[in-house]
Structures are given as structure tokens and as C-alpha cells.
RNA sequence: GGUCUCGUAGCUCAGUUGGUUAGAGCGCAUGCUUCACAUGCAUGAGGUCCAGGGUUCGAGCCCCUGCGAGACCACCA
């Protein structure tokens, strides 16, 4: 098949992907003679749409896994998706609402049926989108957090923790979402500053003698107050401790207690204590053995303990309570107050801290080894600074509330015996009570936090708790790639879970990336409507262009901006690669190409091969360091700058020349370099490189670039010296071009180039190249500028003085000015170098290599200056 | 309140144990239908590396202070 003149990704991306898949290229086959390399894909939510963040995630992981696969590892990129308990349930409830239904209308069973239908409908959607991006995951191993395998792991993990006493049930203050009607973990609450009020309320003493003033931002909770606290050191209130207050709007009496928790400086120094509705108050209540009075229902309305406010919504009750306080003379004043309010990360309603009976994971014993693992470098964050974020969280983490009052998720494997009252926690569903043998067992109604199952992902997907072949071979995994936004939700929990359940850290490296922002640097969000659909970009520019644009210029941990122009320039690069390939193939058509080992290399050949070796080395080390942006820049610069702009142009005289051996050799080098370039680029832009590879001479669709070997640095082919001297030739070419341009000489006008040089042999060998690339009709040697005897412009390079006779185009004054400016610049350099070398400390303390380099430079500049002065004098 | 990041060309950003004349893409200017590519080629303009101090033979890079932008965690009712 002919290659089109313009790169058109739509012609082949789907076909190439299908080809890989049919050939089983994605499948990671266990091979004891090889080393595994494993990446667990962060499982996207089944509710999700692919967004730019996913695309970047995929681009990075796919680049790494393709690189490792080509390096000969058994590369497993494990895909899957997450049931996303609360997120999915919220969506399904919304959908039901549109049909005029509620969860309760369907019942648990009916609801779960819906959820599974939903899973089937949307679950595969993202994976299809990932295929479009070229993701080379092992789809045969695809997992789902609710599938049988993962569910078994969840059960195992829960029971193990329970039996070790690391999971407990108890009444604690938790974050309650009145909209989702479930408890949330601390991580699931997002805080945002809100303008509110600070109500100062008068609490009179029972004996009628005086009062205290308390301040609150949530007056409705006063109905649950069971004390007022003051600081024991507070002289103002010392005498009041132990006295009793009459709680306004109620008939209850509450004590004044002394507790260190109270800040004397803040507010009035008197704090109302509501143990059922505030985490700090809860602790105070425990210390003073206070009653816990919960005044709110699960839906955020006031309950029967709220007296005449029962049934009112929390905000309605707030309004009424404030009005009543005011009417009855209890309200002292109202201040404006900005405070941080917690919101549900799924539905964004204001969460209520509420006392509630929930299941918790005891964190301290789990956090300790997780911290130690990072300390001992068993797990490494890239970039390193995120380690601190991780420590900070681990060191301060509170017990993890894992029960959710939801239906979609892993049901808590605990049963309560109706006969003897025992609590039963089993790996297999019990049919009778193991304590009394009774049959009235009732399973806990709640499901687990969705992150409980995600935390097991690196091993649940590989078969844990079974010692499967996959588990033994691929676990622990190598690198986890994810955004900094889920370090707490997920990464930290995987680490302590892995250590606890498998005894191993689940991955060695954690590569953290940033967010993809919009062109103006704003977060992409639904509400702003500034999101860009990756699939639309793929449709327009191709997956390779999108992938490359998401990687170039991006360092680990940093945010990046998406922009069409960036994608366009990547597309332009790929088009360049495409056409360079076409050029090579057109010239190779029907020709016999000698083996690269049999070619007698020209200076240009050695130069490009040297550049290639450098590129191979640099790309490899940077990929190993997870510097994907640097690596892709190096590879693209090599292809565009060195290969296309220089080598292909240099190859033309040879390709169109008479010398058959030279022509064949050049062709061989072109193919050799191109093939290596395709391999270097393949991890970044897999589709187009694979497609081009099939068109290489001697290759066909059957040959697979994806599974070929990644190039290896060959020091014998580095040709350092030769490359350096060839750069002298390139400098002459650049100088001639610039001289012509400066003299307004039309490019079409061929000029004669005279060189005064000691490198005659080098120039002679590359005469054709110089002529071709600089637009010269001849390259001649001269003994001096004066010997040319015509009006010339001149220029000095490191290896030659260049003279171009330009007759009427030569403007002597302009030329003088130019030379003077050049001399001035060089003189500056000479001064700089001289200054450095005159510094005895520099000569004594700096590395010898550097000092020698400086001496060489000085010499070079002195030589150039001399030449320039000579030229100037000749005018 | 704590922790962290960023500040480099008009714009977006690289700059990897401190060491050539600080780079790239886009944009800009000039010229070019050079037989792979105008999604291109060539040439060029454009930088007190936020400010100030310190360490060092040497600082865009390390340390301190300040200014500006942002992120995360915690939170006083």
C-alpha cells in the first residue's frame, strides 16, 4: 500500500490496534526466564467518561509499559474498572428520580439488579476509549472491583483485619451526608470556605443568678447541648465550674465543665458542648461523661429530641431557633463569620458531623509499617516531595470509617445472631450461628467504602488470597502511575493494605503526575464547561498526537495545560516523520540495500549514527527515570532536527549521485537510522510508528514493531571524534546560509565559496554536501582572503575562514559593521575565558576537564578573532 | 495555622548531584513553489533566569529574607 502524501491517522489507527490485539501482543505470558514488569492501571469508575486526566494517565502508563516490553520484560499492564459505590449509587438514584422512583421503591434486590445492568451498560465504555488511545493493556486479565475474584479478596481482607482486632464497630462522630444518607470517611469530605454567621447566645444559670454567653455557627445543634465548657485556667469563669445552666428553648439543665480544649482567647471563652454533633465536643463529652443527644435525623431534618422543631429541615430549624432566641431575649448578637464547611465529595451537600454506629479500621497499627516502608525506601515517590505529603497523612490519620449506608458495594461480612446476640464475621456466608447454632442470622445492612476494595487492587486482581501463578510472578508490581489528587484515597491505602495482607509493599515506585488544565490554566470541570473530550481530539488529530502532546514538556508531579496548538505541533512532527519515511522508502524502492555492517561510512553517516547513539542512551536513561517529557523531547528533536533537517538533506547528493556504492550505503544508513528512530518513538506514538514500520523495505504487516527490541546504546558506534569534526562542516554550511541572507542574496543565486582552512581533507570529503545545503555552485580553497581578488563577504568559523564573492551585493560599510560587531562579541568571550583562567582558585579548584575546556575555548576564540581582524583589515 | 510547589523569551514551559555562549514549541520578522513534507525549509529578532542578601573558584540551580501566584492538610466553638 502506498503511503499518502499527508499523515492521516484515521487510515490506520483502528486497524493497527486490531492487528496488535489479534496477534496477542498485549497478553503478558508468564516466562520464568524473563523478568516481569507490572503496572496496575488505576481503575476508572464505571460511571465515568474518559477525560483528559485519563488520557494522560493512559499515555504515561502505555509509554512506560511499551518501553519495558520492548526491553524484553514480561510487561503486564493490568486494566480494570471500579464499581465506585457511592458515585454510581448517586447516579442511579438520580436516574430513578427521573422515573419518579426511589431506591426504596425498588428494594435492595431490585436496586442491585439495576446497578449490575448499569455496570454492563457503561462498564466497558472507558475501556473502549482506552483502546482508541492505544492502551496496550492485557485485556484478557481485565478485572472489576465487584467481580468474584476481587470480592473474595475483600472478604479475606475484612475477616483478617476483624480477627486481628483491627476492624471494630462503635459509636463515633462521623461525617454524614444527609443527601446520600451515608457515612463518609474523612478523605471523602471536601472543605470550602463559606460566609456564615456567628450567633452569640445567652445561657442563664438555673439559679437565676447571671448567665454565660456562648457563640456558635450552628445554632440548631444547641438542642443537643449537654454542657458548656470553659478553660480550667480561665480566671473569669473559674467560679462557675460545676454550676448548672438552663438551656434556652428546652427544659433541660446542663452543667458548666472545665476542659483544656477551650481556647480562652477565642470568642467568649465559653463553648457549648454538643457531643452528638461535633468531633471535639464528642471528646469533651467522653472526658466528662456527658450525655450524647442526637437531634438530627439521617436526612438532615430535626428529630423528636428537637422538641417543637422536630421534622424541620436543619436550615429551617436554624432560622426558627434564631428567631425564637431573639424573641425570648437570648440572642445577644450576630456576627458575620467565614468558616470552613465540609461537603460530600460526590453530591456536594453540606455534611453533618453526627454520632453514629459505624465500622472502623484502626489505623495506627497499619500506618506505622506503611511509614517505615517509605522510610526504608521500599516504596519511592516520584517526585520525591510527595513522600512528605504521604508521611504527613499517615502520621495524623484517624481511624477509617469503612461502613456506608448504601446498597451498591461489598456488603459487610458480618452477621448478627437473633438467638444469642453473637456477632459473626466469616469468609463464607454462615447459615447457622457458630456460637449457638441458631438460624436467625441477619447480615449487616451496610456496604464497604469503595476505597476498601480499591486498596486491594494490586493483589486482588492477581488472585489474592490464592497463591496463583499470576500473583507469584507479577506481585509486587513495579510502578503505580497516578495523580496527586488520590494519594490519600488510594495510594496510601494500597500501601498499608499491601503490607498488611501480603507482607509486601504493592509497588516499588509511585509516579505522581499533575492535572491536565485548560488553556488558561483552569481546572477542567463540568460546571465550567471547559473540558475537552479526548476522543474528539483523537478524531481530529489522531491518538498519537494527543498522547505526545500530553507528555512533552511535562515533568513528574507538575500540572500541564491542554491546548489545540500543542496537539497540532505534535501532529506536525508526526507528519514530518511520516514524510521522512516516505522519502526513504521512495528512494529504496526496488533497490538492494546492503547490510549496515557492510557499509563504508561517510563523515555524515558517522555523524548521524553518533547522534542516534546519543539519543538512544539519553532516551533510555530518561525513561528509566520517569522523565517522559524529557525523553520524548530528545527523541523528537533527534528525528526532526538531526535526521530530517540535516541527514536527509545530506543524503541527497549521495542518493542522486553517480557513485553506486555511496548511494547504496547512504540508503542503508537511512533505513538503519529510521528503523531505530521508529523504535525510540514507538512508546510515545505507537500507531504511526507501527504503521510506518510495515512499509520499511523488507518488512510487511507481519512484522511487529511493538514487540521488537528497543535500541541499545552501542559505544563502538558513538563516533565521538568524527561527529565533532563533522560539526565543523555543518558550521560552514550554516555560516554560508547566514552570509547570503545577510547580504540579501536570493537563495536561488548560487555562489562560489572560498575557504581558507587547515581541514582541507574534511571539506573535500563533504564538498557535495556543502554545495547542496548552502546553495553554492563551487567550494574552492584559497590561501588568503586577499588572494580571491573580488568583493567578498567573509565569516570565520572554528575550522575555516569563509569568503563569498558577491560583487554588487557587497556593501562594504555593512560588512565592516558586521565584522566589527562579531569581533566585539568574540572579544567578550575572550575576556570571559581569560578572566576565568586568571582566577587562580578556578584553575586550582575546578575540575581539570573544565579548565582545559576553558583553555581550548580561549584558543579557539583568539584564532577566530585573528581571522576576523584579518578580514576586516582586508576590506 | 502547617506543609509544599511555582515565578526563566510576547505566550506555554524544559533546564536531571552547581560548571561551555541559558534551551524548545507556539507566536513574531525576513526570504523561499530546493524533485519527502507549506502540517514545510532557511535566516533572524527577542532573556537584569521575581527582588535582595549569603555560601562557592563558579549560582537559573544550594541557603536565608521579602514580594507575587497556586496546591494540599488541619482548623476555634
XYZ file of N, CA and C in Angstrom, chain A residues 31-153:
369
model
N 6.824 -16.089 32.007
C 8.019 -16.727 31.464
C 9.112 -16.634 32.521
N 9.442 -17.777 33.100
C 10.389 -17.782 34.225
C 11.778 -17.303 33.815
N 12.068 -17.343 32.534
C 13.389 -16.893 32.082
C 13.448 -15.379 31.905
N 12.314 -14.756 32.051
C 12.283 -13.310 31.866
C 11.824 -12.619 33.139
N 12.096 -11.339 33.167
C 11.735 -10.545 34.347
C 10.397 -9.857 34.088
N 9.500 -9.932 35.054
C 8.215 -9.262 34.845
C 8.319 -7.759 35.113
N 7.471 -7.018 34.467
C 7.323 -5.596 34.771
C 5.835 -5.303 34.771
N 5.329 -4.865 35.903
C 3.890 -4.765 36.061
C 3.428 -3.369 36.443
N 2.403 -2.926 35.771
C 1.732 -1.684 36.128
C 0.252 -1.993 36.314
N -0.280 -1.579 37.446
C -1.717 -1.700 37.672
C -2.366 -0.398 37.229
N -3.292 -0.507 36.343
C -3.984 0.699 35.914
C -4.928 1.154 37.020
N -4.876 2.420 37.383
C -5.877 2.895 38.335
C -7.256 2.669 37.719
N -8.077 1.859 38.370
C -9.345 1.508 37.714
C -10.300 2.693 37.633
N -10.685 3.078 36.441
C -11.643 4.178 36.315
C -13.011 3.742 36.831
N -13.805 4.707 37.242
C -15.165 4.414 37.693
C -16.037 3.978 36.526
N -16.923 3.050 36.812
C -17.827 2.632 35.734
C -18.753 3.758 35.309
N -18.943 4.719 36.175
C -19.829 5.829 35.807
C -19.115 6.823 34.910
N -17.818 6.683 34.845
C -17.014 7.743 34.267
C -17.015 7.826 32.760
N -16.682 9.015 32.302
C -16.375 9.279 30.910
C -14.876 9.485 30.878
N -14.267 9.109 29.799
C -12.847 9.369 29.655
C -12.616 10.874 29.592
N -11.771 11.387 30.468
C -11.424 12.800 30.365
C -9.918 12.930 30.161
N -9.444 14.172 30.064
C -8.032 14.393 29.734
C -7.093 13.783 30.763
N -7.554 13.772 32.018
C -6.732 13.153 33.056
C -6.502 11.681 32.767
N -7.565 10.990 32.368
C -7.428 9.576 31.991
C -6.476 9.430 30.804
N -6.624 10.350 29.864
C -5.803 10.262 28.658
C -4.325 10.412 29.008
N -4.030 11.319 29.926
C -2.634 11.494 30.318
C -2.136 10.273 31.085
N -2.971 9.816 31.995
C -2.692 8.593 32.731
C -2.331 7.465 31.769
N -3.184 7.297 30.788
C -3.003 6.213 29.829
C -1.741 6.428 28.999
N -1.522 7.663 28.581
C -0.342 7.955 27.757
C 0.932 7.614 28.520
N 0.976 7.998 29.783
C 2.186 7.748 30.567
C 2.399 6.257 30.798
N 1.348 5.596 31.225
C 1.490 4.176 31.536
C 1.791 3.367 30.291
N 1.129 3.725 29.209
C 1.353 2.963 27.986
C 2.771 3.172 27.473
N 3.262 4.391 27.597
C 4.629 4.664 27.174
C 5.608 3.812 27.976
N 5.411 3.777 29.283
C 6.315 3.002 30.129
C 6.229 1.505 29.839
N 5.003 1.030 29.692
C 4.852 -0.418 29.540
C 5.367 -0.860 28.173
N 5.184 -0.029 27.165
C 5.702 -0.375 25.831
C 7.228 -0.374 25.829
N 7.777 0.595 26.512
C 9.241 0.680 26.633
C 9.781 -0.589 27.290
N 9.180 -0.969 28.396
C 9.659 -2.143 29.124
C 9.432 -3.420 28.322
N 8.319 -3.473 27.638
C 8.028 -4.646 26.822
C 9.100 -4.798 25.747
N 9.448 -3.685 25.119
C 10.469 -3.733 24.066
C 11.841 -4.055 24.648
N 12.015 -3.704 25.902
C 13.288 -4.021 26.546
C 13.394 -5.486 26.940
N 12.324 -6.235 26.730
C 12.391 -7.668 26.971
C 11.765 -8.141 28.267
N 11.149 -7.249 28.982
C 10.429 -7.676 30.181
C 9.100 -8.320 29.788
N 8.584 -9.157 30.678
C 7.214 -9.615 30.509
C 6.354 -8.498 31.083
N 5.848 -7.679 30.185
C 5.206 -6.444 30.616
C 3.705 -6.650 30.769
N 3.254 -6.486 31.988
C 1.816 -6.607 32.245
C 1.257 -5.254 32.658
N 0.319 -4.799 31.852
C -0.433 -3.614 32.260
C -1.847 -4.110 32.523
N -2.177 -4.153 33.785
C -3.447 -4.741 34.204
C -4.572 -3.712 34.190
N -5.561 -3.927 33.354
C -6.673 -2.980 33.292
C -7.848 -3.422 34.165
N -8.757 -2.532 34.368
C -9.960 -2.886 35.105
C -10.751 -1.650 35.431
N -11.878 -1.862 36.078
C -12.653 -0.707 36.480
C -13.259 -0.894 37.855
N -13.730 0.210 38.391
C -14.127 0.281 39.789
C -15.635 0.460 39.894
N -16.241 -0.239 40.833
C -17.707 -0.124 40.955
C -18.114 1.232 41.521
N -17.171 1.911 42.183
C -17.391 3.283 42.657
C -18.698 3.414 43.423
N -18.789 2.630 44.465
C -20.015 2.517 45.263
C -20.873 3.778 45.309
N -20.376 4.798 45.982
C -21.235 5.961 46.207
C -21.487 6.750 44.932
N -20.458 6.886 44.103
C -20.611 7.666 42.876
C -21.664 7.043 41.967
N -21.578 5.723 41.837
C -22.534 5.037 40.977
C -23.933 5.093 41.579
N -23.990 4.858 42.877
C -25.311 4.846 43.515
C -26.001 6.204 43.372
N -25.225 7.276 43.534
C -25.789 8.617 43.362
C -26.384 8.768 41.958
N -25.643 8.272 40.966
C -26.112 8.401 39.586
C -27.375 7.585 39.343
N -27.373 6.382 39.889
C -28.549 5.536 39.654
C -29.762 6.133 40.364
N -29.562 6.646 41.558
C -30.663 7.267 42.285
C -31.214 8.465 41.494
N -30.296 9.224 40.915
C -30.716 10.354 40.073
C -31.571 9.878 38.909
N -31.109 8.809 38.298
C -31.817 8.260 37.150
C -33.210 7.789 37.578
N -33.250 7.119 38.718
C -34.530 6.634 39.232
C -35.482 7.802 39.490
N -34.908 8.865 40.031
C -35.730 10.023 40.349
C -36.419 10.552 39.088
N -35.704 10.481 37.976
C -36.295 10.927 36.713
C -37.505 10.074 36.334
N -37.458 8.820 36.783
C -38.589 7.930 36.502
C -39.628 8.008 37.618
N -39.398 8.888 38.565
C -40.323 9.030 39.681
C -40.204 7.923 40.709
N -39.019 7.296 40.740
C -38.826 6.193 41.680
C -37.761 6.521 42.717
N -37.795 5.792 43.826
C -36.739 5.895 44.817
C -36.111 4.523 44.980
N -34.950 4.506 45.651
C -34.276 3.258 45.973
C -35.232 2.297 46.658
N -35.933 2.879 47.635
C -36.796 2.052 48.463
C -37.910 1.406 47.644
N -38.373 2.111 46.619
C -39.415 1.541 45.761
C -38.954 0.233 45.143
N -37.667 0.206 44.771
C -37.150 -0.996 44.114
C -36.752 -2.069 45.118
N -36.361 -1.629 46.289
C -35.853 -2.586 47.273
C -34.408 -2.915 46.944
N -33.742 -3.495 47.917
C -32.312 -3.763 47.752
C -32.027 -4.623 46.533
N -32.809 -5.693 46.392
C -32.555 -6.640 45.314
C -32.770 -5.981 43.941
N -33.884 -5.285 43.851
C -34.210 -4.623 42.591
C -33.184 -3.552 42.236
N -32.732 -2.876 43.277
C -31.759 -1.814 43.054
C -30.442 -2.395 42.534
N -30.024 -3.496 43.162
C -28.766 -4.101 42.744
C -28.852 -4.624 41.313
N -30.037 -5.076 40.937
C -30.230 -5.544 39.563
C -29.970 -4.383 38.604
N -30.516 -3.240 38.977
C -30.302 -2.026 38.191
C -28.816 -1.682 38.100
N -28.167 -1.812 39.248
C -26.755 -1.439 39.305
C -25.911 -2.324 38.393
N -26.252 -3.613 38.394
C -25.493 -4.517 37.519
C -25.783 -4.239 36.052
N -27.028 -3.880 35.767
C -27.364 -3.506 34.379
C -26.546 -2.287 33.964
N -26.473 -1.361 34.904
C -25.701 -0.133 34.679
C -24.238 -0.480 34.399
N -23.713 -1.380 35.210
C -22.326 -1.801 35.055
C -22.085 -2.375 33.666
N -23.032 -3.228 33.248
C -22.855 -3.831 31.936
C -22.928 -2.788 30.831
N -23.809 -1.822 31.042
C -24.010 -0.808 30.011
C -22.803 0.135 29.904
N -22.326 0.598 31.036
C -21.279 1.618 30.999
C -19.879 1.095 31.305
N -19.824 -0.088 31.907
C -18.541 -0.606 32.378
C -17.497 -0.693 31.289
N -17.920 -1.107 30.098
C -16.942 -1.291 29.036
C -16.604 -0.015 28.292
N -17.337 1.035 28.608
C -17.214 2.245 27.797
C -15.805 2.837 27.837
N -15.293 2.955 29.033
C -13.970 3.565 29.143
C -12.900 2.695 28.511
N -13.053 1.397 28.651
C -12.025 0.539 28.075
C -12.015 0.663 26.548
N -13.176 0.880 25.973
C -13.206 1.119 24.527
C -12.459 2.390 24.191
N -12.652 3.389 25.036
C -11.982 4.657 24.804
C -10.476 4.517 24.977
N -10.089 3.682 25.930
C -8.662 3.480 26.138
C -8.018 2.759 24.959
N -8.776 1.886 24.351
C -8.272 1.233 23.142
C -7.982 2.267 22.063
N -8.871 3.235 21.970
C -8.689 4.302 20.980
C -7.377 5.043 21.187
N -6.976 5.101 22.446
C -5.735 5.815 22.756
C -4.498 4.938 22.532
N -4.754 3.668 22.260
C -3.625 2.779 22.002
C -3.131 2.023 23.209
N -3.922 2.033 24.270
C -3.507 1.380 25.512
C -3.201 -0.101 25.279
N -1.992 -0.501 25.651
C -1.588 -1.884 25.413
C -1.755 -2.713 26.676
N -2.963 -2.677 27.239
C -3.181 -3.472 28.450
C -3.560 -4.889 28.082
N -3.400 -5.738 29.068
C -3.757 -7.145 28.886
C -5.244 -7.314 29.187
N -6.039 -7.140 28.155
C -7.493 -7.167 28.353
C -7.981 -8.533 28.822
N -7.184 -9.560 28.583
C -7.631 -10.894 28.997
C -7.660 -11.009 30.518
N -6.953 -10.106 31.180
C -6.932 -10.167 32.640
C -7.826 -9.103 33.277
N -8.526 -8.359 32.453
C -9.329 -7.242 32.960
C -10.140 -7.611 34.207
N -10.105 -6.725 35.166
C -10.787 -7.010 36.436
C -11.803 -5.926 36.773
N -12.658 -6.264 37.707
C -13.678 -5.337 38.181
C -13.751 -5.492 39.694
N -13.806 -4.382 40.399
C -13.738 -4.478 41.864
C -14.863 -5.316 42.479
N -15.959 -5.493 41.729
C -17.070 -6.273 42.279
C -17.088 -7.691 41.722
N -16.099 -8.039 40.903
C -16.163 -9.401 40.356
C -15.799 -10.408 41.450
N -15.949 -11.663 41.102
C -15.797 -12.710 42.109
C -14.416 -12.699 42.747
N -13.402 -12.534 41.889
C -12.030 -12.554 42.347
C -11.776 -11.436 43.373
N -12.141 -10.228 42.991
C -11.890 -9.094 43.880
C -12.750 -9.182 45.136
N -13.967 -9.689 44.998
C -14.847 -9.801 46.154
C -14.285 -10.772 47.184
N -13.679 -11.824 46.685
C -13.055 -12.790 47.609
C -11.932 -12.144 48.386
N -11.167 -11.339 47.694
C -10.052 -10.645 48.354
C -10.577 -9.682 49.409
